[in-house]
Tab-separated table of C-alpha atoms in Angstrom:
chain	number	residue	atom	x	y	z
J	613	MET	CA	247.911	317.652	108.703
J	614	LYS	CA	244.743	319.629	109.347
J	615	LEU	CA	243.128	320.106	112.733
J	616	LEU	CA	239.314	320.012	112.807
J	617	VAL	CA	237.627	321.456	115.900
J	618	ASP	CA	233.989	321.363	117.028
J	619	ILE	CA	233.437	323.774	119.939
J	620	GLY	CA	230.088	323.208	121.609
J	621	ASN	CA	228.421	324.801	124.605
J	622	SER	CA	229.983	322.377	127.062
J	623	ARG	CA	232.617	320.326	125.199
J	624	VAL	CA	235.306	320.629	122.561
J	625	LYS	CA	235.671	317.747	120.121
J	626	TRP	CA	238.556	317.504	117.676
J	627	ALA	CA	240.268	315.236	115.169
J	628	ILE	CA	243.211	315.279	112.775
J	629	MET	CA	242.704	314.963	109.018
J	630	ASP	CA	245.576	313.660	106.907
J	631	ASP	CA	245.922	311.826	103.594
J	632	ASN	CA	244.334	308.747	105.173
J	633	GLY	CA	241.223	310.601	106.335
J	634	LEU	CA	240.028	311.490	109.832
J	635	THR	CA	241.619	310.113	112.963
J	636	GLU	CA	239.456	308.992	115.855
J	637	SER	CA	237.954	312.033	117.535
J	638	GLN	CA	238.878	313.172	121.030
J	639	SER	CA	237.184	315.632	123.349
J	640	PHE	CA	237.507	317.596	126.557
J	641	ASP	CA	235.100	319.588	128.706
J	642	ARG	CA	235.044	323.308	128.103
J	643	ASN	CA	235.395	325.659	131.024
J	644	LYS	CA	233.027	328.591	130.587
J	645	SER	CA	235.743	331.024	131.633
J	646	GLY	CA	238.198	329.864	128.969
J	647	ILE	CA	239.851	327.000	127.120
J	648	LYS	CA	243.566	327.840	127.031
J	649	ALA	CA	244.465	325.517	129.911
J	650	SER	CA	242.570	322.675	128.239
J	651	LEU	CA	244.277	323.386	124.910
J	652	ASN	CA	247.696	323.118	126.545
J	653	LYS	CA	246.834	319.651	127.816
J	654	ALA	CA	245.201	318.403	124.623
J	655	TRP	CA	247.306	319.930	121.837
J	656	LYS	CA	250.709	320.816	123.260
J	657	THR	CA	252.353	317.769	121.682
J	658	LEU	CA	250.659	318.070	118.276
J	659	ALA	CA	253.090	318.846	115.471
J	660	ASP	CA	253.038	319.485	111.726
J	661	ILE	CA	249.639	321.216	111.820
J	662	LYS	CA	249.190	323.089	108.536
J	663	ALA	CA	245.611	324.359	108.818
J	664	ILE	CA	242.802	324.616	111.366
J	665	TYR	CA	239.053	324.465	110.661
J	666	VAL	CA	236.622	325.341	113.436
J	667	ALA	CA	232.893	325.082	114.091
J	668	ASN	CA	232.231	327.331	117.075
J	669	VAL	CA	228.911	327.953	118.825
J	670	ALA	CA	230.515	329.159	122.066
J	671	GLY	CA	230.888	332.839	121.191
J	672	GLU	CA	233.569	335.362	120.293
J	673	LYS	CA	235.495	335.137	123.560
J	674	ILE	CA	236.275	331.457	123.055
J	675	ALA	CA	237.113	332.090	119.392
J	676	GLU	CA	239.634	334.771	120.382
J	677	GLN	CA	241.251	332.511	122.978
J	678	LEU	CA	241.583	329.720	120.435
J	679	SER	CA	243.090	332.066	117.836
J	680	ASP	CA	245.598	333.489	120.329
J	681	TRP	CA	246.706	330.017	121.366
J	682	THR	CA	247.134	328.669	117.825
J	683	GLN	CA	249.046	331.798	116.785
J	684	LYS	CA	251.533	331.318	119.600
J	685	GLN	CA	251.776	327.550	119.196
J	686	TRP	CA	251.835	327.121	115.393
J	687	ASN	CA	251.706	330.652	113.984
J	688	LEU	CA	248.352	329.760	112.378
J	689	THR	CA	245.007	331.544	112.267
J	690	PRO	CA	242.004	329.174	112.405
J	691	LYS	CA	239.330	329.294	109.732
J	692	PHE	CA	235.939	329.641	111.418
J	693	ILE	CA	233.194	328.137	109.250
J	694	GLN	CA	229.798	329.853	109.063
J	695	ALA	CA	226.459	328.656	107.735
J	696	GLU	CA	225.812	329.635	104.120
J	697	LYS	CA	222.843	329.876	101.789
J	698	LYS	CA	224.064	326.997	99.634
J	699	HIS	CA	227.123	324.764	99.595
J	700	PHE	CA	228.060	321.134	98.945
J	701	GLY	CA	224.619	320.445	97.495
J	702	VAL	CA	222.674	321.673	100.551
J	703	ILE	CA	220.294	324.644	100.410
J	704	ASN	CA	219.747	326.429	103.724
J	705	ALA	CA	216.064	327.004	104.533
J	706	TYR	CA	216.638	329.830	107.019
J	707	ASP	CA	215.484	333.315	106.028
J	708	GLU	CA	218.857	334.534	107.291
J	709	PRO	CA	221.163	331.609	106.446
J	710	GLU	CA	224.037	332.787	108.625
J	711	LYS	CA	221.774	332.558	111.706
J	712	LEU	CA	221.588	328.770	111.441
J	713	GLY	CA	223.985	327.217	113.949
J	714	VAL	CA	227.189	326.144	112.237
J	715	ASP	CA	227.030	322.737	113.932
J	716	ARG	CA	223.586	322.169	112.421
J	717	TRP	CA	224.803	323.363	109.011
J	718	LEU	CA	227.780	321.001	109.003
J	719	SER	CA	225.593	318.097	110.119
J	720	LEU	CA	223.285	318.727	107.164
J	721	ILE	CA	226.236	318.730	104.762
J	722	SER	CA	227.641	315.521	106.198
J	723	ALA	CA	224.294	313.695	106.226
J	724	ARG	CA	223.357	314.819	102.718
J	725	GLN	CA	226.414	313.478	100.895
J	726	HIS	CA	225.539	309.779	101.085
J	727	ALA	CA	221.776	310.079	101.201
J	728	ARG	CA	219.329	308.108	99.130
J	729	LEU	CA	216.544	309.238	101.439
J	730	ALA	CA	215.632	312.360	103.347
J	731	GLN	CA	217.731	312.708	106.498
J	732	CYS	CA	216.698	313.799	109.989
J	733	ILE	CA	219.590	314.816	112.254
J	734	ILE	CA	218.879	314.869	115.990
J	735	ASP	CA	221.739	316.532	117.867
J	736	CYS	CA	221.453	315.919	121.607
J	737	GLY	CA	223.743	318.413	123.281
J	738	THR	CA	223.071	321.187	125.771
J	739	ALA	CA	220.118	321.926	123.520
J	740	ILE	CA	218.525	319.328	121.259
J	741	THR	CA	218.245	320.373	117.634
J	742	VAL	CA	216.320	318.588	114.911
J	743	ASP	CA	216.920	319.296	111.208
J	744	ILE	CA	215.630	317.656	108.049
J	745	VAL	CA	217.243	317.676	104.612
J	746	THR	CA	215.685	316.041	101.557
J	747	LYS	CA	217.615	313.681	99.302
J	748	ALA	CA	217.796	316.570	96.807
J	749	GLY	CA	219.629	318.666	99.413
J	750	GLN	CA	216.851	321.053	100.418
J	751	HIS	CA	216.925	321.890	104.113
J	752	GLN	CA	213.344	321.745	105.386
J	753	GLY	CA	213.959	323.572	108.657
J	754	GLY	CA	213.952	322.159	112.163
J	755	MET	CA	213.324	322.714	115.852
J	756	ILE	CA	215.198	323.357	119.103
J	757	ILE	CA	214.335	321.634	122.388
J	758	PRO	CA	215.858	322.015	125.870
J	759	GLY	CA	218.436	319.298	126.413
J	760	ILE	CA	218.719	316.918	129.342
J	761	SER	CA	221.173	319.102	131.276
J	762	ILE	CA	218.980	322.198	130.853
J	763	MET	CA	215.920	320.308	132.083
J	764	LYS	CA	217.809	319.068	135.135
J	765	SER	CA	219.314	322.449	135.985
J	766	SER	CA	215.928	324.101	135.524
J	767	LEU	CA	214.456	321.833	138.201
J	768	VAL	CA	217.399	322.305	140.556
J	769	ASN	CA	217.581	326.087	140.104
J	770	ASN	CA	213.873	326.589	140.617
J	771	THR	CA	213.350	324.241	143.554
J	772	ASP	CA	214.715	325.281	146.950
J	773	ALA	CA	215.064	321.760	148.312
J	774	LEU	CA	217.294	320.587	145.452
J	775	THR	CA	220.957	321.475	145.682
J	776	ALA	CA	222.861	318.322	144.727
J	777	ASP	CA	224.204	317.455	141.307
J	778	THR	CA	221.776	315.315	139.326
J	779	ASP	CA	224.404	313.929	136.943
J	780	ASN	CA	225.642	310.337	137.124
J	781	GLN	CA	222.468	309.146	138.787
J	782	GLU	CA	221.072	305.656	138.402
J	783	PHE	CA	218.423	305.191	135.739
J	784	LYS	CA	215.380	303.371	137.109
J	785	THR	CA	211.888	303.409	135.696
J	786	LEU	CA	210.624	303.926	139.233
J	787	ALA	CA	213.374	305.766	141.109
J	788	THR	CA	213.713	305.618	144.887
J	789	ASN	CA	215.462	308.969	145.436
J	790	THR	CA	214.833	312.485	144.174
J	791	TYR	CA	217.909	312.878	142.003
J	792	SER	CA	217.503	309.534	140.265
J	793	ALA	CA	213.875	310.475	139.702
J	794	ILE	CA	214.960	313.706	137.999
J	795	HIS	CA	217.506	311.830	135.894
J	796	THR	CA	214.964	309.220	134.805
J	797	GLY	CA	212.220	311.766	134.231
J	798	THR	CA	214.320	313.981	131.974
J	799	LEU	CA	215.496	310.989	129.927
J	800	TYR	CA	211.912	309.883	129.425
J	801	ALA	CA	210.796	313.409	128.541
J	802	VAL	CA	213.455	313.764	125.854
J	803	THR	CA	212.951	310.220	124.563
J	804	ALA	CA	209.190	310.673	124.268
J	805	THR	CA	209.687	313.924	122.368
J	806	ILE	CA	212.145	312.346	119.946
J	807	GLU	CA	209.931	309.302	119.374
J	808	ARG	CA	206.958	311.544	118.585
J	809	ILE	CA	209.074	313.547	116.130
J	810	ILE	CA	210.201	310.324	114.452
J	811	SER	CA	206.624	309.067	114.187
J	812	ASP	CA	205.331	312.307	112.660
J	813	LEU	CA	208.192	312.552	110.161
J	814	LYS	CA	207.781	308.953	109.043
J	815	GLU	CA	204.170	309.731	108.229
J	816	SER	CA	205.072	312.973	106.445
J	817	PHE	CA	207.771	311.319	104.331
J	818	ASN	CA	205.972	307.990	103.772
J	819	ASN	CA	208.747	306.218	105.686
J	820	ARG	CA	211.306	307.482	103.135
J	821	ILE	CA	213.440	309.157	105.772
J	822	ARG	CA	216.503	308.144	107.773
J	823	PHE	CA	217.183	309.201	111.365
J	824	ILE	CA	220.608	310.129	112.736
J	825	ILE	CA	221.419	310.924	116.354
J	826	THR	CA	224.549	312.679	117.581
J	827	GLY	CA	225.728	314.859	120.464
J	828	GLY	CA	226.987	314.300	123.990
J	829	ASP	CA	223.738	312.802	125.331
J	830	ALA	CA	223.135	310.481	122.378
J	831	GLU	CA	224.595	307.405	124.084
J	832	ALA	CA	222.343	307.867	127.125
J	833	LEU	CA	219.267	308.117	124.900
J	834	LEU	CA	220.031	305.354	122.399
J	835	PRO	CA	218.916	302.434	124.635
J	836	LEU	CA	215.507	304.086	124.993
J	837	LEU	CA	214.993	304.785	121.284
J	838	SER	CA	213.829	302.540	118.468
J	839	ASP	CA	216.376	300.563	116.476
J	840	ASP	CA	216.021	302.619	113.293
J	841	VAL	CA	218.044	305.535	114.713
J	842	HIS	CA	221.681	305.618	113.567
J	843	HIS	CA	224.430	306.992	115.806
J	844	TYR	CA	227.011	309.286	114.151
J	845	PRO	CA	229.038	310.917	116.944
J	846	ASP	CA	231.432	312.796	114.615
J	847	ILE	CA	228.953	314.178	112.110
J	848	VAL	CA	229.993	317.823	112.687
J	849	LEU	CA	233.691	317.015	112.249
J	850	ARG	CA	232.881	315.133	109.055
J	851	GLY	CA	231.064	318.204	107.801
J	852	LEU	CA	234.157	320.277	108.576
J	853	ALA	CA	236.209	317.793	106.573
J	854	PHE	CA	234.341	318.842	103.411
J	855	TYR	CA	235.605	322.400	103.861
J	856	ALA	CA	239.113	321.152	104.614
J	857	ARG	CA	239.177	319.038	101.444
J	858	GLN	CA	237.844	321.951	99.417
J	859	ASP	CA	240.814	324.041	100.547
J	860	LYS	CA	243.277	321.251	99.788
J	861	THR	CA	245.682	323.606	98.074
J	862	LYS	CA	245.232	326.332	100.643
J	863	THR	CA	246.442	326.654	104.208
J	864	SER	CA	245.308	328.771	107.106
J	865	VAL	CA	246.614	332.328	107.084
J	866	ARG	CA	250.154	332.386	108.416
J	867	LYS	CA	251.637	335.672	109.568
J	868	LYS	CA	255.254	336.209	108.578
J	869	THR	CA	257.772	336.823	111.304
J	870	LYS	CA	259.796	340.071	111.323
J	871	PRO	CA	262.950	338.447	109.842
J	872	GLU	CA	260.837	336.846	107.087
J	873	GLN	CA	259.219	340.196	106.266
J	874	ASP	CA	262.636	341.930	106.097
J	875	GLU	CA	263.993	339.154	103.885
J	876	ALA	CA	261.018	339.371	101.522
J	877	THR	CA	261.338	343.173	101.277
J	878	ALA	CA	265.060	342.921	100.524
J	879	ALA	CA	264.410	340.309	97.832
J	880	VAL	CA	261.869	342.570	96.108
J	881	LYS	CA	264.266	345.537	96.156
J	882	GLU	CA	267.117	343.406	94.785
J	883	SER	CA	264.873	342.086	92.009
J	884	ASP	CA	263.825	345.628	91.025
J	885	THR	CA	267.478	346.799	90.961
J	886	ASP	CA	268.578	343.869	88.772
J	887	ALA	CA	265.736	344.505	86.342
J	888	LYS	CA	266.672	348.202	86.073
J	889	LEU	CA	270.368	347.474	85.433
J	890	GLU	CA	269.502	344.858	82.824
J	891	SER	CA	267.213	347.321	81.054
J	892	GLU	CA	269.895	350.039	80.977
J	893	SER	CA	272.697	347.744	79.743
J	894	ALA	CA	270.721	345.996	77.003
J	895	PRO	CA	271.645	347.155	73.389
J	896	PRO	CA	268.912	348.971	71.495
J	897	ALA	CA	266.901	346.800	69.158
J	898	LYS	CA	267.500	347.316	65.377
J	899	GLU	CA	264.643	348.791	63.443
J	900	ASN	CA	263.425	347.006	60.340
J	901	THR	CA	264.146	348.866	57.095
J	902	GLN	CA	261.566	349.367	54.438
J	903	ASN	CA	263.134	346.625	52.325
J	904	ASP	CA	262.980	344.219	55.247
J	905	ALA	CA	259.282	344.837	55.606
J	906	GLN	CA	258.467	344.163	51.936
J	907	PRO	CA	256.971	340.754	51.226
J	908	VAL	CA	258.966	338.317	49.108
J	909	THR	CA	257.307	337.222	45.886
J	910	ASP	CA	257.891	333.880	44.217
J	911	SER	CA	258.792	334.524	40.566
J	912	SER	CA	258.341	330.893	39.704
J	913	THR	CA	254.593	331.181	40.236
J	914	LYS	CA	254.166	334.517	38.463
J	915	ASP	CA	252.166	334.483	35.199
J	916	LYS	CA	251.919	330.696	35.365
J	917	PRO	CA	249.019	329.506	33.146
J	918	LYS	CA	246.133	327.830	34.935
J	919	PRO	CA	245.351	324.218	33.978
J	920	ALA	CA	242.364	323.677	31.714
J	921	ARG	CA	239.196	322.599	33.480
J	922	LYS	CA	238.080	319.058	32.760
J	923	PRO	CA	234.695	318.629	31.103
J	924	ARG	CA	231.922	317.848	33.578
J	925	LYS	CA	230.608	314.325	33.462
J	926	THR	CA	226.904	313.774	33.174
J	927	ARG	CA	225.337	311.320	35.572
J	928	ALA	CA	223.446	308.462	34.025
J	929	THR	CA	219.858	308.346	35.142
J	930	LYS	CA	218.453	305.128	36.464
J	931	PRO	CA	215.312	303.795	34.876
J	932	LYS	CA	212.253	304.334	37.008
J	933	ALA	CA	211.006	301.330	38.897
J	934	ALA	CA	207.801	299.829	37.721
J	935	ALA	CA	204.750	300.915	39.626
J	936	LYS	CA	203.468	298.525	42.281
J	937	THR	CA	200.495	296.500	41.404
J	938	GLU	CA	197.322	296.962	43.390
J	939	THR	CA	197.888	293.592	45.056
J	940	GLN	CA	201.420	294.475	46.132
J	941	ALA	CA	200.391	297.842	47.516
J	942	SER	CA	197.644	296.428	49.702
J	943	ASP	CA	199.099	293.072	50.776
J	944	THR	CA	201.319	293.712	53.793
J	945	SER	CA	202.025	290.027	54.205
J	946	LEU	CA	204.373	290.006	51.266
J	947	PRO	CA	208.052	289.629	52.112
J	948	GLU	CA	210.266	292.700	51.613
J	949	GLU	CA	212.097	291.240	48.620
J	950	ALA	CA	208.796	290.655	46.853
J	951	ILE	CA	207.746	294.298	47.102
């Protein structure tokens, strides 16, 4: 089994890939100080993991913690995917391809594979990213917008009177308390932005474009968006699955234990010794004599007379067809057999 992991700015989403495909994804909140405690709860009972594929936008510290944990738990080193210039039929539009967020890159790959139209992927996480890929696989670029949580925290952090948490507030078009008003206002701000993007892109692509929404805030936004937006919550994991299938015959790097290293070294030495003894004990090969090297001639074919060549037949010439009459040459209505 292969473990696929999508590490975002605030959550970690994961799924198992086996011969039957992807299992249903699971997730847990990511503590900014580390993830080892969360990994113990989520993965301690997982067994038979052969490889690990990771999309990480949370930085090197989290990557190191994940690698340390998987080394101790399964003796496996995760494979961290990075954005590329071109892969799986998608061409990255960024001037520096590796600077494109890996979550955005994997979403493009996943969306592109079954596309008959251009695809617009709207990922509503801590930040909201928008990317477009044509049906031919050309990434057109995109945009980044502050997400709902950033908008809320910006208001709270820059307003002295606001100290309470604005999450889990009631959504009302006309709110009757400050925190519900912030919750409703940020939802409307994001929704209006997305709807304007959709409208502009429909015009640019003559309605030949499909819209996909994903990310942690997608479910909160879906009721406010038009019906032609499709929800794909696991689009990043499905992009990772393409890399996992590509490496079907490979596994994540596994470090050998000390006993395994000693055993391998001993086996190599033993093999070299056996080969040396076999070489020394083998009898020398006999050299071919001059007579052995001479080709054998067949006396039965020597000086055998060649058969006489048969006289060449002359081909009879067919009599020339009579020339067409003037009527036949000009009358196209005549049947073929009459010509």
